[in-house]
Amino acid sequence: MANRVVKLNEFSKVLKEFTHLTLEKQREGVASGLAKSIPDLVAASPVDTGLYSQSWDFTVDEKKAVIGNYAPHAPIIESGARPFTPPIGPLLAWAKRVLKSPSQPPDYDSEVWALAKGTQNKIREQGMKPRHVLENMLPKIIDNVREELKRVG
């Protein structure tokens, strides 16, 4: 899961103007603000198979609210990865989708193999750069929570 911790002093600045609201109303506003943010996160998500963009979710309970992406590869998309050698199988399947190749496993055409091997070599040498999808959306998420707190108040 890729999630992001917002320091309480940052978030408390948002909540400070809403201390007159009951805890239940505050919880409702935070939940509504997070729910309002999910489509923005989906729109900002890189899409291949759609698993990442479909894996945004949030929870709100008595003590905390958490928003994150629960796709297995979410931490790599959010935070990047050091150089490593990824397995060739998923890269071949990805290259086939990107190139819209009619070739079938195990007999992928040379273009699919070239793209997959080139990508594997690049990741082995350079790693994967972070996209910071959630981190970049934090100001918008906080704005959405603020708007919803005003609405319920």
C-alpha positions as MATLAB code, in Angstrom:
seq = 'MANRVVKLNEFSKVLKEFTHLTLEKQREGVASGLAKSIPDLVAASPVDTGLYSQSWDFTVDEKKAVIGNYAPHAPIIESGARPFTPPIGPLLAWAKRVLKSPSQPPDYDSEVWALAKGTQNKIREQGMKPRHVLENMLPKIIDNVREELKRVG';
ca = [
       0.000    0.000    0.000;
       1.164    3.504   -0.747;
      -0.078    5.946    1.798;
       1.056    9.315    2.936;
       1.200   10.664    6.445;
       0.156   14.269    6.849;
       1.676   15.811    9.924;
      -0.961   16.650   12.471;
       0.145   20.262   12.702;
      -0.513   20.646    8.945;
      -3.914   19.023    9.148;
      -4.763   20.654   12.451;
      -4.533   24.032   10.702;
      -7.435   22.858    8.547;
      -9.409   21.472   11.463;
      -8.695   24.409   13.781;
     -11.409   26.547   12.229;
     -13.920   23.716   12.695;
     -13.554   23.028   16.422;
     -17.151   24.126   16.935;
     -18.306   21.014   15.041;
     -19.085   17.816   16.886;
     -16.665   14.947   16.443;
     -19.287   13.145   14.351;
     -19.636   16.156   12.021;
     -15.842   16.440   11.753;
     -15.620   12.739   10.896;
     -18.382   13.168    8.285;
     -16.596   16.141    6.711;
     -13.247   14.342    6.589;
     -14.846   11.218    5.068;
     -16.693   13.324    2.470;
     -13.531   15.254    1.638;
     -11.536   12.062    1.176;
     -14.305   10.523   -0.944;
     -14.362   13.677   -3.076;
     -10.589   13.273   -3.599;
     -10.698    9.725   -4.986;
     -11.702   10.764   -8.558;
      -8.835   13.292   -8.601;
      -6.391   10.570   -7.531;
      -7.754    8.221  -10.195;
      -7.357   10.928  -12.850;
      -3.752   11.566  -11.753;
      -2.858    7.851  -11.784;
      -0.739    6.271  -14.505;
      -2.803    3.645  -16.322;
      -1.702    0.379  -17.874;
      -4.098   -2.347  -16.768;
      -6.061   -0.015  -14.494;
      -5.271   -1.909  -11.280;
      -3.426    1.046   -9.747;
      -6.102    3.616  -10.579;
      -8.827    1.257   -9.290;
      -7.033    0.642   -5.986;
      -7.534    4.019   -4.272;
      -9.505    3.773   -1.046;
      -9.898    5.450    2.323;
     -11.038    4.583    5.816;
     -12.212    6.791    8.628;
     -12.596    5.457   12.158;
     -12.738    6.830   15.685;
      -9.128    8.025   15.771;
      -7.807    8.396   12.247;
      -8.446    8.756    8.541;
      -6.268    6.947    6.009;
      -6.218    7.391    2.251;
      -4.008    5.200    0.114;
      -3.542    2.932   -2.847;
      -3.703   -0.783   -2.210;
      -2.304   -2.088   -5.520;
       0.745   -4.333   -4.996;
       2.947   -1.991   -7.059;
       1.645    1.233   -5.482;
       4.725    1.844   -3.294;
       6.988    1.699   -6.360;
       4.783    4.102   -8.315;
       4.594    6.509   -5.376;
       8.147    6.288   -4.022;
      10.197    4.767   -6.845;
      12.709    1.947   -6.527;
      16.449    1.509   -6.477;
      17.995   -0.331   -9.421;
      16.970   -4.002   -9.575;
      16.376   -6.615  -12.249;
      12.633   -7.030  -12.756;
      11.305  -10.346  -14.078;
      10.922  -10.407  -17.843;
       7.437  -12.005  -17.911;
       5.428   -8.990  -16.701;
       7.548   -6.704  -18.899;
       6.773   -8.846  -21.954;
       3.047   -8.682  -21.166;
       3.315   -4.896  -20.677;
       5.265   -4.438  -23.932;
       2.655   -6.508  -25.797;
      -0.099   -4.199  -24.470;
       1.827   -1.001  -25.219;
       2.705   -2.068  -28.750;
      -0.721   -3.659  -29.333;
       1.127   -6.670  -30.677;
      -0.874   -9.631  -31.922;
       1.975  -11.988  -30.944;
       1.205  -14.499  -28.226;
       3.352  -15.967  -25.457;
       5.790  -17.601  -25.596;
       6.334  -16.467  -29.209;
       6.433  -12.698  -28.775;
       7.647  -10.754  -31.788;
      11.025   -9.029  -31.847;
       9.585   -5.555  -31.092;
       7.938   -6.823  -27.898;
      11.162   -8.535  -26.808;
      13.210   -5.410  -27.597;
      10.950   -3.109  -25.581;
      10.780   -5.534  -22.637;
      14.552   -6.128  -22.541;
      15.320   -2.428  -22.979;
      12.980   -1.568  -20.102;
      14.449   -4.333  -17.941;
      17.978   -3.011  -18.601;
      16.980    0.573  -17.836;
      15.384   -0.450  -14.517;
      18.451   -2.560  -13.685;
      20.703    0.450  -14.318;
      18.576    3.374  -13.100;
      15.778    1.997  -10.952;
      12.319    3.541  -11.209;
      11.579    7.199  -10.618;
       8.851    8.082   -8.121;
       5.607    9.568   -9.435;
       4.431   11.021   -6.073;
       0.783   10.758   -7.108;
      -0.576   10.907   -3.556;
       2.004   13.393   -2.312;
       1.254   15.793   -5.172;
      -2.481   15.550   -4.487;
      -2.242   16.376   -0.753;
      -3.021   20.103   -1.168;
      -6.142   19.232   -3.187;
      -7.163   16.579   -0.632;
      -6.812   19.070    2.213;
      -8.838   21.622    0.217;
     -11.556   19.008   -0.339;
     -11.669   18.198    3.384;
     -11.874   21.907    4.217;
     -14.759   22.402    1.748;
     -16.653   19.431    3.145;
     -16.144   20.543    6.737;
     -17.616   23.924    5.777;
     -20.524   22.180    4.118;
     -21.404   19.964    7.123;
     -20.853   22.828    9.562;
];
